[in-house]
Coordinates of C-alpha atoms in Angstrom, one line a residue:
Chain A
X15 CA -30.2 -11.6 -3.3
X16 CA -33.1 -12.7 -1.3
X17 CA -35.9 -10.3 -0.6
X18 CA -36.7 -9.3 2.8
X19 CA -39.8 -11.4 3.9
X20 CA -42.7 -9.5 5.3
X21 CA -43.2 -10.4 8.8
X22 CA -46.7 -11.4 9.1
X23 CA -47.5 -12.7 12.5
X24 CA -50.6 -14.5 12.9
X25 CA -51.1 -13.0 16.4
X26 CA -54.9 -12.9 16.5
X27 CA -54.5 -12.7 20.2
X28 CA -52.9 -9.2 19.9
X29 CA -55.8 -7.8 17.9
X30 CA -58.1 -8.5 20.7
X31 CA -59.4 -5.2 21.9
X32 CA -56.7 -3.3 19.7
X33 CA -58.9 -2.4 17.0
X34 CA -62.2 -2.1 18.6
X35 CA -64.3 1.1 18.9
X36 CA -63.4 1.6 22.5
X37 CA -59.7 2.5 21.9
X38 CA -59.7 5.3 24.4
X39 CA -60.6 2.9 27.3
X40 CA -57.9 0.9 28.9
X41 CA -57.7 -2.6 27.5
X42 CA -58.8 -5.5 29.5
X43 CA -56.1 -8.0 29.8
X44 CA -57.8 -11.4 29.7
X45 CA -57.3 -13.5 32.7
X46 CA -54.7 -16.1 32.0
X47 CA -56.1 -19.6 31.8
X48 CA -53.8 -21.9 33.9
X49 CA -54.9 -25.0 32.0
X50 CA -54.0 -23.5 28.5
X51 CA -51.5 -25.5 26.4
X52 CA -48.5 -23.9 25.0
X53 CA -49.2 -22.1 21.7
X54 CA -46.9 -22.4 18.7
X55 CA -46.4 -19.3 16.6
X56 CA -45.2 -19.5 13.0
X57 CA -43.3 -17.0 10.8
X58 CA -44.7 -16.2 7.4
X59 CA -41.8 -18.3 6.0
X60 CA -43.8 -21.3 7.2
X61 CA -40.8 -22.8 8.9
X62 CA -39.6 -20.6 11.7
X63 CA -41.5 -21.2 14.8
X64 CA -41.6 -20.3 18.5
X65 CA -43.6 -21.3 21.4
X66 CA -45.6 -19.3 23.9
X67 CA -47.1 -20.3 27.1
X68 CA -50.8 -20.7 26.7
X69 CA -51.4 -18.8 30.0
X70 CA -49.1 -15.8 29.1
X71 CA -50.9 -12.5 29.4
X72 CA -51.7 -11.3 25.9
X73 CA -50.0 -7.8 26.0
X74 CA -48.4 -5.8 23.3
X75 CA -45.0 -6.4 24.9
X76 CA -45.4 -10.2 24.6
X77 CA -46.3 -9.7 21.0
X78 CA -43.2 -7.8 20.3
X79 CA -41.2 -10.4 22.2
X80 CA -42.5 -13.1 20.0
X81 CA -41.9 -11.1 16.9
X82 CA -38.3 -10.3 17.9
X83 CA -37.6 -14.0 18.7
X84 CA -39.0 -15.1 15.4
X85 CA -37.0 -12.5 13.5
X86 CA -33.8 -13.4 15.4
X87 CA -34.1 -17.0 14.6
X88 CA -34.9 -16.2 10.9
X89 CA -31.7 -14.0 10.7
X90 CA -29.6 -16.8 12.2
X91 CA -30.7 -19.0 9.3
X92 CA -30.3 -16.3 6.9
X93 CA -27.0 -14.4 7.9
X94 CA -26.7 -12.8 4.4
X95 CA -30.2 -11.2 4.5
X96 CA -28.7 -7.7 5.1
X97 CA -25.9 -8.1 2.5
X98 CA -27.0 -5.0 0.5
X99 CA -27.2 -2.7 3.6
X100 CA -23.8 -4.1 4.9
X101 CA -22.2 -3.7 1.5
X102 CA -23.4 -0.2 1.1
X103 CA -22.1 0.7 4.6
X104 CA -18.6 -0.8 3.8
X105 CA -17.9 0.7 0.2
X106 CA -18.3 3.8 -1.7
X107 CA -20.8 3.9 -4.5
X108 CA -21.7 6.6 -6.9
X109 CA -25.5 7.3 -7.6
X110 CA -27.1 6.2 -10.9
X111 CA -28.1 8.9 -13.3
X112 CA -30.9 11.3 -12.3
X113 CA -33.8 10.5 -14.6
X114 CA -36.3 13.2 -13.1
X115 CA -36.4 15.0 -16.6
X116 CA -38.5 12.0 -17.8
X117 CA -41.3 13.1 -15.6
X118 CA -41.4 16.6 -16.8
X119 CA -44.4 17.9 -18.7
X120 CA -43.9 17.4 -22.4
X121 CA -41.6 14.4 -22.1
X122 CA -44.3 12.0 -21.3
X123 CA -46.6 10.2 -23.8
X124 CA -49.9 9.5 -22.1
X125 CA -51.7 6.5 -23.5
X126 CA -48.6 4.5 -24.6
X127 CA -47.1 2.0 -22.2
X128 CA -43.6 3.2 -23.0
X129 CA -42.7 6.8 -22.1
X130 CA -45.6 7.0 -19.6
X131 CA -43.7 6.9 -16.3
X132 CA -44.4 7.8 -12.7
X133 CA -41.9 8.5 -9.9
X134 CA -42.5 4.9 -8.8
X135 CA -40.9 3.7 -12.2
X136 CA -37.8 5.9 -11.6
X137 CA -37.5 4.6 -8.1
X138 CA -37.5 1.0 -9.4
X139 CA -35.0 1.8 -12.1
X140 CA -32.7 3.3 -9.5
X141 CA -33.2 0.5 -6.9
X142 CA -32.7 -2.3 -9.3
X143 CA -29.6 -0.8 -11.0
X144 CA -27.9 0.1 -8.0
X145 CA -28.6 -3.2 -6.3
X146 CA -26.8 -4.9 -9.2
X147 CA -23.9 -2.5 -8.8
X148 CA -23.7 -3.2 -5.0
X149 CA -23.9 -6.9 -5.8
X150 CA -20.9 -6.5 -8.1
X151 CA -19.0 -4.8 -5.3
X152 CA -19.7 -7.7 -3.1
X153 CA -18.2 -10.2 -5.6
X154 CA -15.3 -7.9 -6.5
X155 CA -14.3 -7.7 -2.8
X156 CA -14.6 -11.4 -2.0
X157 CA -12.1 -14.1 -2.9
X158 CA -14.7 -16.7 -1.9
X159 CA -17.4 -15.3 -4.3
X160 CA -14.9 -15.0 -7.1
X161 CA -13.7 -18.5 -6.5
X162 CA -10.1 -17.7 -5.8
X163 CA -8.1 -20.7 -4.7
X164 CA -5.6 -18.4 -3.1
X165 CA -7.9 -15.9 -1.2
X166 CA -7.2 -12.9 -3.7
X167 CA -9.9 -10.5 -4.6
X168 CA -10.1 -7.8 -7.2
X169 CA -10.0 -4.9 -4.7
X170 CA -6.5 -6.0 -3.6
X171 CA -5.1 -4.2 -6.7
X172 CA -8.2 -2.2 -7.6
X173 CA -9.6 -0.4 -4.6
X174 CA -12.7 1.3 -5.5
X175 CA -12.3 -0.4 -9.0
X176 CA -9.4 2.1 -9.5
X177 CA -7.2 1.4 -12.6
X178 CA -9.8 -0.9 -14.3
X179 CA -10.5 1.8 -16.8
X180 CA -13.6 0.2 -18.4
X181 CA -14.0 3.3 -20.5
X182 CA -10.9 2.1 -22.6
X183 CA -12.5 -1.2 -23.8
X184 CA -12.8 -2.7 -26.4
X185 CA -9.2 -2.3 -27.1
X186 CA -6.5 -4.2 -28.9
X187 CA -4.7 -6.0 -26.0
X188 CA -1.1 -6.5 -27.3
X189 CA -0.4 -9.2 -24.7
X190 CA -3.3 -11.2 -25.8
X191 CA -2.9 -10.4 -29.6
X192 CA -6.6 -9.6 -30.0
X193 CA -9.3 -7.1 -29.1
X194 CA -10.4 -7.5 -25.5
X195 CA -13.6 -6.5 -23.9
X196 CA -13.7 -5.5 -20.2
X197 CA -15.0 -9.0 -19.4
X198 CA -12.0 -10.6 -21.2
X199 CA -9.9 -8.8 -18.9
X200 CA -11.8 -9.7 -15.9
X201 CA -11.5 -13.3 -17.0
X202 CA -7.8 -12.9 -17.5
X203 CA -7.4 -11.5 -13.9
X204 CA -9.5 -14.4 -12.6
X205 CA -7.3 -17.0 -14.2
X206 CA -4.0 -15.4 -13.4
X207 CA -3.6 -13.1 -10.3
X208 CA -6.8 -14.4 -8.6
X209 CA -6.3 -18.1 -9.7
X210 CA -10.1 -18.7 -10.1
X211 CA -12.1 -20.4 -12.9
X212 CA -13.2 -18.1 -15.7
X213 CA -16.8 -16.9 -15.7
X214 CA -19.3 -17.3 -18.5
X215 CA -20.2 -13.9 -20.0
X216 CA -23.7 -14.2 -18.6
X217 CA -22.6 -15.5 -15.3
X218 CA -24.6 -13.4 -12.7
X219 CA -21.3 -12.5 -10.9
X220 CA -19.7 -11.3 -14.2
X221 CA -22.8 -9.2 -15.1
X222 CA -22.7 -7.7 -11.5
X223 CA -18.9 -7.1 -11.6
X224 CA -19.2 -5.3 -14.9
X225 CA -22.0 -3.1 -13.5
X226 CA -19.8 -2.3 -10.4
X227 CA -16.7 -1.4 -12.4
X228 CA -18.5 0.7 -15.0
X229 CA -20.5 2.5 -12.2
X230 CA -17.3 3.6 -10.5
X231 CA -16.2 5.5 -13.7
X232 CA -19.4 7.2 -14.2
X233 CA -18.8 10.7 -15.7
X234 CA -15.6 9.6 -17.4
X235 CA -15.5 10.1 -21.2
X236 CA -15.8 6.9 -23.2
X237 CA -12.7 6.4 -25.1
X238 CA -12.6 2.8 -26.6
X239 CA -9.2 1.6 -27.9
X240 CA -7.3 3.8 -25.5
X241 CA -3.9 2.6 -24.1
Chain B
X5 CA 33.0 -21.6 -10.2
X6 CA 29.8 -19.4 -10.3
X7 CA 27.0 -20.1 -12.6
X8 CA 26.2 -17.5 -15.3
X9 CA 22.9 -16.9 -13.4
X10 CA 24.7 -16.1 -10.2
X11 CA 27.3 -13.8 -12.0
X12 CA 24.5 -12.1 -13.7
X13 CA 22.6 -11.5 -10.5
X14 CA 25.9 -10.2 -8.7
X15 CA 26.6 -7.9 -11.5
X16 CA 23.0 -6.7 -11.6
X17 CA 23.2 -6.0 -7.9
X18 CA 26.4 -4.2 -8.2
X19 CA 25.3 -1.8 -11.0
X20 CA 22.1 -1.0 -9.1
X21 CA 24.1 0.0 -6.2
X22 CA 26.6 2.0 -8.2
X23 CA 23.7 3.7 -9.9
X24 CA 22.1 4.7 -6.7
X25 CA 25.2 6.7 -5.8
X26 CA 25.7 8.5 -9.1
X27 CA 24.4 11.8 -10.4
X28 CA 23.7 12.2 -14.0
X29 CA 27.2 13.5 -14.9
X30 CA 29.0 10.8 -13.1
X31 CA 26.7 8.3 -14.7
X32 CA 27.6 9.6 -18.3
X33 CA 31.3 9.3 -17.2
X34 CA 30.9 5.8 -15.9
X35 CA 28.9 4.7 -18.9
X36 CA 31.6 6.0 -21.2
X37 CA 34.3 4.3 -19.1
X38 CA 32.4 1.1 -19.1
X39 CA 32.1 1.1 -22.9
X40 CA 35.8 1.6 -23.3
X41 CA 36.5 -1.1 -20.6
X42 CA 34.1 -3.5 -22.3
X43 CA 35.8 -3.0 -25.7
X44 CA 39.2 -3.3 -24.1
X45 CA 38.4 -6.5 -22.2
X46 CA 37.2 -8.0 -25.4
X47 CA 36.3 -11.6 -25.4
X48 CA 36.1 -12.0 -21.6
X49 CA 33.1 -9.7 -21.3
X50 CA 29.6 -11.1 -21.3
X51 CA 27.7 -8.9 -23.7
X52 CA 24.9 -7.5 -21.6
X53 CA 24.1 -4.2 -20.0
X54 CA 25.8 -4.9 -16.7
X55 CA 29.2 -4.9 -18.2
X56 CA 29.9 -1.6 -16.8
X57 CA 29.9 -2.8 -13.2
X58 CA 33.7 -2.9 -12.7
X59 CA 34.1 0.7 -13.8
X60 CA 31.2 1.6 -11.7
X61 CA 32.9 0.2 -8.7
X62 CA 36.2 2.0 -9.4
X63 CA 34.3 5.3 -9.5
X64 CA 32.5 4.4 -6.2
X65 CA 35.5 4.1 -3.8
X66 CA 34.5 5.5 -0.4
X67 CA 36.1 8.6 0.8
X68 CA 39.3 8.5 2.9
X69 CA 39.0 7.3 6.5
X70 CA 35.5 5.8 6.1
X71 CA 34.8 2.6 8.0
X72 CA 34.5 -0.7 6.0
X73 CA 31.1 -1.0 4.4
X74 CA 28.6 -4.0 4.9
X75 CA 29.3 -5.5 8.1
X76 CA 26.4 -8.1 8.2
X77 CA 27.0 -8.9 12.0
X78 CA 26.7 -5.3 13.1
X79 CA 23.7 -4.9 15.4
X80 CA 22.4 -1.4 15.2
X81 CA 22.7 0.4 18.4
X82 CA 24.4 3.2 20.2
X83 CA 27.8 3.9 18.4
X84 CA 30.7 3.7 20.8
X85 CA 32.8 6.6 19.3
X86 CA 30.2 9.3 19.9
X87 CA 29.9 9.8 16.2
X88 CA 29.5 13.2 14.6
X89 CA 29.1 13.7 10.9
X90 CA 32.6 15.1 10.7
X91 CA 34.3 11.9 11.8
X92 CA 31.8 9.6 10.0
X93 CA 32.0 11.0 6.4
X94 CA 31.1 7.7 4.5
X95 CA 27.4 7.4 4.9
X96 CA 25.8 3.9 4.9
X97 CA 23.1 1.8 3.4
X98 CA 20.0 0.0 4.6
X99 CA 17.7 -2.1 2.6
X100 CA 13.9 -2.3 2.8
X101 CA 11.3 -5.1 2.2
X102 CA 7.6 -4.2 2.8
X103 CA 4.0 -5.2 2.5
X104 CA 4.3 -8.9 1.9
X105 CA 0.7 -9.6 2.9
X106 CA 1.4 -13.3 3.5
X107 CA -1.4 -16.0 3.9
X108 CA -0.3 -19.3 5.2
X109 CA 1.8 -21.1 2.8
X110 CA -0.7 -23.9 2.0
X111 CA -3.3 -21.3 0.9
X112 CA -1.3 -18.9 -1.1
X113 CA 2.2 -19.5 -2.4
X114 CA 2.1 -16.4 -4.6
X115 CA 2.9 -13.9 -2.0
X116 CA 5.4 -16.3 -0.3
X117 CA 7.4 -16.6 -3.4
X118 CA 7.5 -12.7 -3.7
X119 CA 8.8 -12.3 -0.2
X120 CA 11.4 -14.9 -0.8
X121 CA 12.5 -13.1 -4.0
X122 CA 13.0 -9.9 -2.1
X123 CA 15.0 -11.8 0.6
X124 CA 17.2 -13.2 -2.1
X125 CA 17.7 -9.7 -3.6
X126 CA 18.8 -8.3 -0.2
X127 CA 21.0 -11.3 0.5
X128 CA 22.7 -10.8 -2.9
X129 CA 23.7 -7.2 -2.1
X130 CA 27.5 -7.0 -1.8
X131 CA 28.4 -5.2 0.4
X132 CA 25.5 -6.0 2.7
X133 CA 23.3 -3.3 3.9
X134 CA 23.8 -2.3 7.6
X135 CA 20.3 -3.6 8.3
X136 CA 17.1 -4.3 6.7
X137 CA 13.9 -2.4 7.5
X138 CA 10.7 -4.5 7.2
X139 CA 8.0 -1.9 6.5
X140 CA 4.8 -3.6 7.9
X141 CA 2.0 -5.7 6.7
X142 CA 4.0 -9.0 6.9
X143 CA 0.7 -10.8 7.3
X144 CA -2.6 -10.4 5.4
X145 CA -5.0 -11.2 8.1
X146 CA -2.8 -11.2 11.2
X147 CA -2.9 -14.9 11.8
X148 CA -0.4 -16.7 13.9
X149 CA 0.6 -19.0 10.9
X150 CA 1.0 -16.0 8.7
X151 CA 3.2 -13.9 11.0
X152 CA 5.2 -17.0 12.0
X153 CA 5.8 -17.9 8.4
X154 CA 7.0 -14.3 7.8
X155 CA 9.2 -14.3 10.7
X156 CA 10.9 -17.6 9.6
X157 CA 11.4 -16.3 6.1
X158 CA 13.0 -13.1 7.4
X159 CA 15.4 -15.1 9.5
X160 CA 17.2 -16.1 6.3
X161 CA 18.3 -12.5 5.9
X162 CA 22.0 -12.0 6.4
X163 CA 21.7 -8.4 7.7
X164 CA 19.9 -7.7 10.9
X165 CA 16.3 -6.8 10.5
X166 CA 14.3 -3.9 12.0
X167 CA 10.6 -4.5 12.2
X168 CA 7.7 -2.1 11.8
X169 CA 4.1 -3.1 12.2
X170 CA 1.2 -2.6 9.7
X171 CA -2.5 -2.8 10.1
X172 CA -2.7 -6.3 8.6
X173 CA -0.5 -7.6 11.4
X174 CA -2.2 -6.0 14.2
X175 CA -6.1 -6.1 14.1
X176 CA -6.8 -9.8 14.6
X177 CA -5.4 -10.0 18.1
X178 CA -4.4 -6.3 18.5
X179 CA -0.8 -7.0 18.0
X180 CA -0.4 -9.9 20.6
X181 CA 1.4 -12.4 18.3
X182 CA 3.4 -9.7 16.5
X183 CA 4.7 -8.4 19.8
X184 CA 5.6 -11.9 20.9
X185 CA 7.7 -12.3 17.8
X186 CA 9.2 -8.9 17.3
X187 CA 8.8 -6.8 20.5
X188 CA 7.2 -3.4 21.0
X189 CA 6.1 -1.7 17.7
X190 CA 7.6 1.7 18.7
X191 CA 11.2 2.1 19.4
X192 CA 14.2 4.3 18.8
X193 CA 17.8 3.5 18.0
X194 CA 21.0 5.2 16.8
X195 CA 23.1 4.1 14.0
X196 CA 26.3 5.7 12.7
X197 CA 25.4 9.1 14.0
X198 CA 21.7 9.0 12.8
X199 CA 18.8 8.9 15.0
X200 CA 16.1 6.4 14.0
X201 CA 12.6 6.1 15.2
X202 CA 10.0 3.5 14.4
X203 CA 6.4 4.2 15.0
X204 CA 3.2 2.2 15.0
X205 CA 1.1 4.7 12.9
X206 CA -2.0 2.4 12.4
X207 CA -3.8 3.0 15.5
X208 CA -7.5 3.2 14.8
X209 CA -10.3 4.3 17.1
X210 CA -12.5 1.5 18.3
X211 CA -15.2 1.0 15.7
X212 CA -15.5 -2.7 16.4
X213 CA -17.1 -2.8 19.8
X214 CA -20.2 -0.7 18.9
X215 CA -20.5 -2.8 15.7
X216 CA -20.1 -6.1 17.7
X217 CA -17.5 -7.4 15.4
X218 CA -15.6 -10.5 16.0
X219 CA -11.8 -10.3 15.9
X220 CA -11.8 -11.7 12.4
X221 CA -14.5 -9.4 11.2
X222 CA -12.5 -6.5 12.7
X223 CA -9.4 -7.7 10.8
X224 CA -11.2 -8.1 7.5
X225 CA -12.6 -4.7 7.8
X226 CA -9.3 -3.2 8.3
X227 CA -7.8 -5.3 5.6
X228 CA -10.0 -3.8 3.0
X229 CA -8.3 -0.6 1.7
X230 CA -11.6 0.7 0.4
X231 CA -13.6 -0.4 3.3
X232 CA -15.4 2.6 4.8
X233 CA -16.3 1.1 8.0
X234 CA -13.0 1.6 9.5
X235 CA -11.5 4.7 11.1
X236 CA -8.4 6.8 10.0
X237 CA -5.0 5.7 11.1
X238 CA -3.3 7.7 13.9
X239 CA 0.0 7.7 15.8
X240 CA -2.1 8.6 18.8
X241 CA -1.6 10.7 21.8
X242 CA 0.5 8.1 23.9
X243 CA 2.9 7.6 21.1
X244 CA 3.3 11.2 20.4
X245 CA 4.1 11.8 24.0
X246 CA 6.6 9.0 23.8
X247 CA 8.2 10.4 20.7
X248 CA 8.5 13.9 22.1
X249 CA 10.3 12.4 25.2
X250 CA 12.5 10.2 23.1
X251 CA 13.6 13.1 20.9
X252 CA 14.0 15.6 23.7
X253 CA 17.7 14.9 24.3
X254 CA 18.5 14.5 20.6
X255 CA 20.4 17.5 19.2
X256 CA 18.5 19.2 16.5
X257 CA 21.5 19.0 14.1
X258 CA 21.5 15.3 14.3
X259 CA 20.0 13.6 11.2
X260 CA 16.6 12.0 12.0
X261 CA 15.0 9.1 10.0
X262 CA 11.5 8.0 11.0
X263 CA 9.8 4.8 9.9
X264 CA 6.0 4.7 9.8
X265 CA 3.7 2.4 8.1
X266 CA 1.3 4.9 6.8
X267 CA 2.5 8.1 5.2
X268 CA 2.9 10.8 8.0
X269 CA 0.8 13.3 5.9
X270 CA -2.7 13.5 4.5
X271 CA -2.9 12.2 1.1
X272 CA -6.2 10.3 0.6
X273 CA -8.3 9.5 3.5
X274 CA -10.6 6.9 1.8
X275 CA -7.7 4.5 1.4
X276 CA -6.0 5.5 4.6
X277 CA -3.1 6.9 2.7
X278 CA -3.4 9.2 5.6
X279 CA -2.4 9.7 9.2
X280 CA -5.0 11.8 11.1
X281 CA -2.7 13.4 13.6
X282 CA 0.0 13.9 10.9
X283 CA 0.3 17.6 11.6
X284 CA 1.0 17.0 15.5
X285 CA 3.6 14.4 14.6
X286 CA 5.2 16.7 12.0
X287 CA 5.3 19.4 14.7
X288 CA 7.5 17.2 16.9
X289 CA 9.9 16.4 13.9
X290 CA 9.9 20.1 12.7
X291 CA 12.7 21.4 14.9
X292 CA 15.2 18.9 13.5
X293 CA 17.1 20.2 10.5
X294 CA 17.2 16.9 8.5
X295 CA 14.2 14.7 8.7
X296 CA 13.4 11.7 6.5
X297 CA 10.2 9.6 6.8
X298 CA 10.2 6.1 5.1
X299 CA 6.7 4.7 5.1
X300 CA 4.9 1.5 3.6
X301 CA 1.3 1.0 3.0
X302 CA 1.1 2.8 -0.4
X303 CA 2.8 0.1 -2.4
X304 CA 4.2 2.6 -5.0
X305 CA 6.9 5.3 -5.6
X306 CA 5.6 8.2 -3.6
X307 CA 7.6 11.3 -2.7
X308 CA 6.7 14.3 -0.7
X309 CA 8.4 17.1 1.2
X310 CA 6.7 19.2 3.9
X311 CA 9.1 22.0 5.1
X312 CA 12.4 20.2 6.1
X313 CA 10.7 16.7 6.2
X314 CA 11.2 14.4 3.3
X315 CA 8.9 11.6 2.7
X316 CA 9.5 8.3 0.7
X317 CA 7.2 5.5 0.1
X318 CA 8.2 1.8 -0.2
X319 CA 7.3 -0.9 -2.8
X320 CA 5.3 -3.9 -1.7
X321 CA 6.4 -7.4 -2.6
X322 CA 2.7 -8.5 -3.0
X323 CA 0.9 -6.1 -5.3
X324 CA 1.1 -2.5 -6.4
X325 CA -1.6 0.0 -5.4
X326 CA -3.0 2.4 -8.0
X327 CA -2.3 6.1 -7.4
X328 CA -4.9 7.9 -5.3
X329 CA -7.4 9.8 -7.6
X330 CA -6.5 13.1 -5.6
X331 CA -4.1 14.6 -3.3
X332 CA -0.9 13.3 -4.9
X333 CA 2.1 15.3 -3.8
X334 CA 3.6 17.6 -6.3
X335 CA 7.1 16.0 -6.0
X336 CA 5.8 12.6 -6.8
X337 CA 6.9 11.3 -10.2
X338 CA 4.7 8.4 -10.7
X339 CA 6.0 4.9 -11.5
X340 CA 4.8 3.3 -14.8
X341 CA 1.3 1.8 -14.7
X342 CA 1.8 -1.9 -13.7
X343 CA 1.4 -4.3 -16.5
X344 CA -1.0 -7.0 -15.3
X345 CA 0.5 -9.4 -17.8
X346 CA 3.8 -9.2 -16.3
X347 CA 3.9 -11.0 -12.8
X348 CA 5.2 -9.0 -10.0
X349 CA 5.3 -5.8 -12.1
X350 CA 5.1 -2.8 -10.0
X351 CA 6.4 -4.8 -6.9
X352 CA 9.9 -4.9 -5.6
X353 CA 12.2 -4.0 -2.6
X354 CA 14.8 -1.4 -2.4
X355 CA 17.5 0.5 -0.4
X356 CA 18.3 3.7 1.2
X357 CA 21.7 5.4 1.0
X358 CA 22.1 7.7 3.9
X359 CA 24.7 10.3 2.9
X360 CA 27.2 11.7 5.4
X361 CA 25.0 14.9 5.8
X362 CA 22.1 12.7 6.9
X363 CA 20.0 13.1 3.8
X364 CA 19.1 10.1 1.8
X365 CA 18.8 8.7 -1.7
X366 CA 15.8 6.4 -1.9
X367 CA 16.2 3.5 -4.3
X368 CA 13.2 1.8 -5.6
X369 CA 14.2 -1.7 -7.0
X370 CA 11.1 -2.5 -9.3
X371 CA 11.3 -6.1 -10.2
X372 CA 11.4 -6.6 -14.0
X373 CA 12.1 -2.8 -14.7
X374 CA 14.8 -0.3 -14.4
X375 CA 15.3 0.8 -10.8
X376 CA 14.3 4.4 -9.8
X377 CA 16.3 6.6 -7.5
X378 CA 14.8 9.6 -5.8
X379 CA 18.0 11.5 -4.8
X380 CA 18.7 13.9 -2.0
X381 CA 19.4 16.5 -4.6
X382 CA 16.0 16.2 -6.1
X383 CA 14.5 16.4 -2.6
X384 CA 16.7 19.4 -1.5
X385 CA 16.0 21.3 -4.5
X386 CA 12.2 20.7 -4.2
X387 CA 12.3 18.9 -7.6
X388 CA 14.3 21.4 -9.5
X389 CA 17.3 19.1 -10.0
X390 CA 18.0 15.4 -10.7
X391 CA 14.4 14.5 -11.4
X392 CA 13.7 10.8 -11.8
X393 CA 12.3 9.7 -15.2
X394 CA 8.7 10.5 -15.9
X395 CA 6.5 7.5 -16.6
X396 CA 5.6 6.7 -20.2
X397 CA 2.3 5.3 -19.1
X398 CA 0.6 7.0 -16.2
X399 CA -2.6 6.4 -14.3
X400 CA -6.0 6.5 -16.1

């Protein structure tokens, strides 16, 4: 769950003439200096670098080339960077609840930090909540992330989390002889069909999976104890 | 001297077979007879539910003039005697095993054990089925070790095996290893007056080249049932043309049984319980008077009828799928919700009894549960007669 780094290129060379007052005039391309040494350009992660010939013409195209090359290197080092985009493309998700009513006149309480929201707050709630759900889907669909020793993942029996019925928990699980929560059943499945170690209740993977499983049943009536 | 376990398994097999051939009235008769026989036999009878087996056998004598059943050595192929239904009145049985999803043995013994259990089930059948249909998805990720392991296990079947391909077998090397082991995925054969056709119904449009996926990424995408990056299954133009040609010379009165991995109709697109060109394939099958399609992929009891075409699903040996949240055919009586605490519950294998008229009784041998028969009477009457038992715990 790494955030996408802002690509800040320290390409002062590009800004030459790019933000001056004479923008309508064609830019003068500085004459290359055949004696110039190669220049090292560093990405904002402070690690990824690329080298440019010192005498290269300082054009916009070159700037783009440098940026692309740095980004390609960074992505190679961080292959999971686009995990959320990829996961969203692969699976089906239901949107989180529509909170637009919160912003309606009369439902705000100006002057108090709570109940004084903007669209930006709503966007953040949605983004953060749905990201947890998508993260849960990723764990749910990956034997590796689940820690399965036999390459089994939850979706093998529960595509789209079908037949997980989170709305029926807690319920007395006769086979366990006690009341089970959804996470107890997740842990039971981990230990048995999946053959993975149990997860702590606050394990980030457990929290994310609970989020995913519940999200897939949005709109279903809660009916705890149901068999 | 046979062990108690062996006797028990033999008796269980026999009773399953007998039950498959009975309608309800005959069942009551047999049950009553069995009770009497059990009492009469006294001390010699082991007190369990399979005691009725001898009586069931007596009820189940094949009609006069029928060929001997269960010839394990018989290779299916063109029958010599130009069989018509009139001179082949006995019908026959074939068994099925499907969707084993094997990983290599060192990685996952769970699915291997399940396939071995199914092979034991089929080998214990007496008489033996005429052949065994393997319904596809032998491997989980199409890898050589997985397919080779599956092929090796299936070699221990006593009856000849007819192979069908599934998407899990195909999308790593686009069927290269599967073909080496088992030949072309689509073929036709005749057996005792019935025309059989096997299709590769898991042809997907190329989504991997534009997405620059590696073969393993492609395989893993297709292997995810709820992975929306893949395309719908099809039989495809090429195979439809082949099918048309193959069936051109077959009389329309001849019974036709088609094997396809995906259901040859449109149930639920999101999980590829779906064949995108189903209508076109059905149009080719429609002129035939009696058509049965047996499909894998759905890992559950699934029953449908479209016009004169009867559709039956197969059980998986690896895991059961949930029923699709929409699109379930009206004729389907769901199986009980699998119990996660009961290993292999909802899995199994089964057999198909082909009646002399070419229609079939489809037997689902659910492990750890009572078997379920979806009979030709149920199908022919569009569900009005001989309905299988409804589940006492359905889907949520």
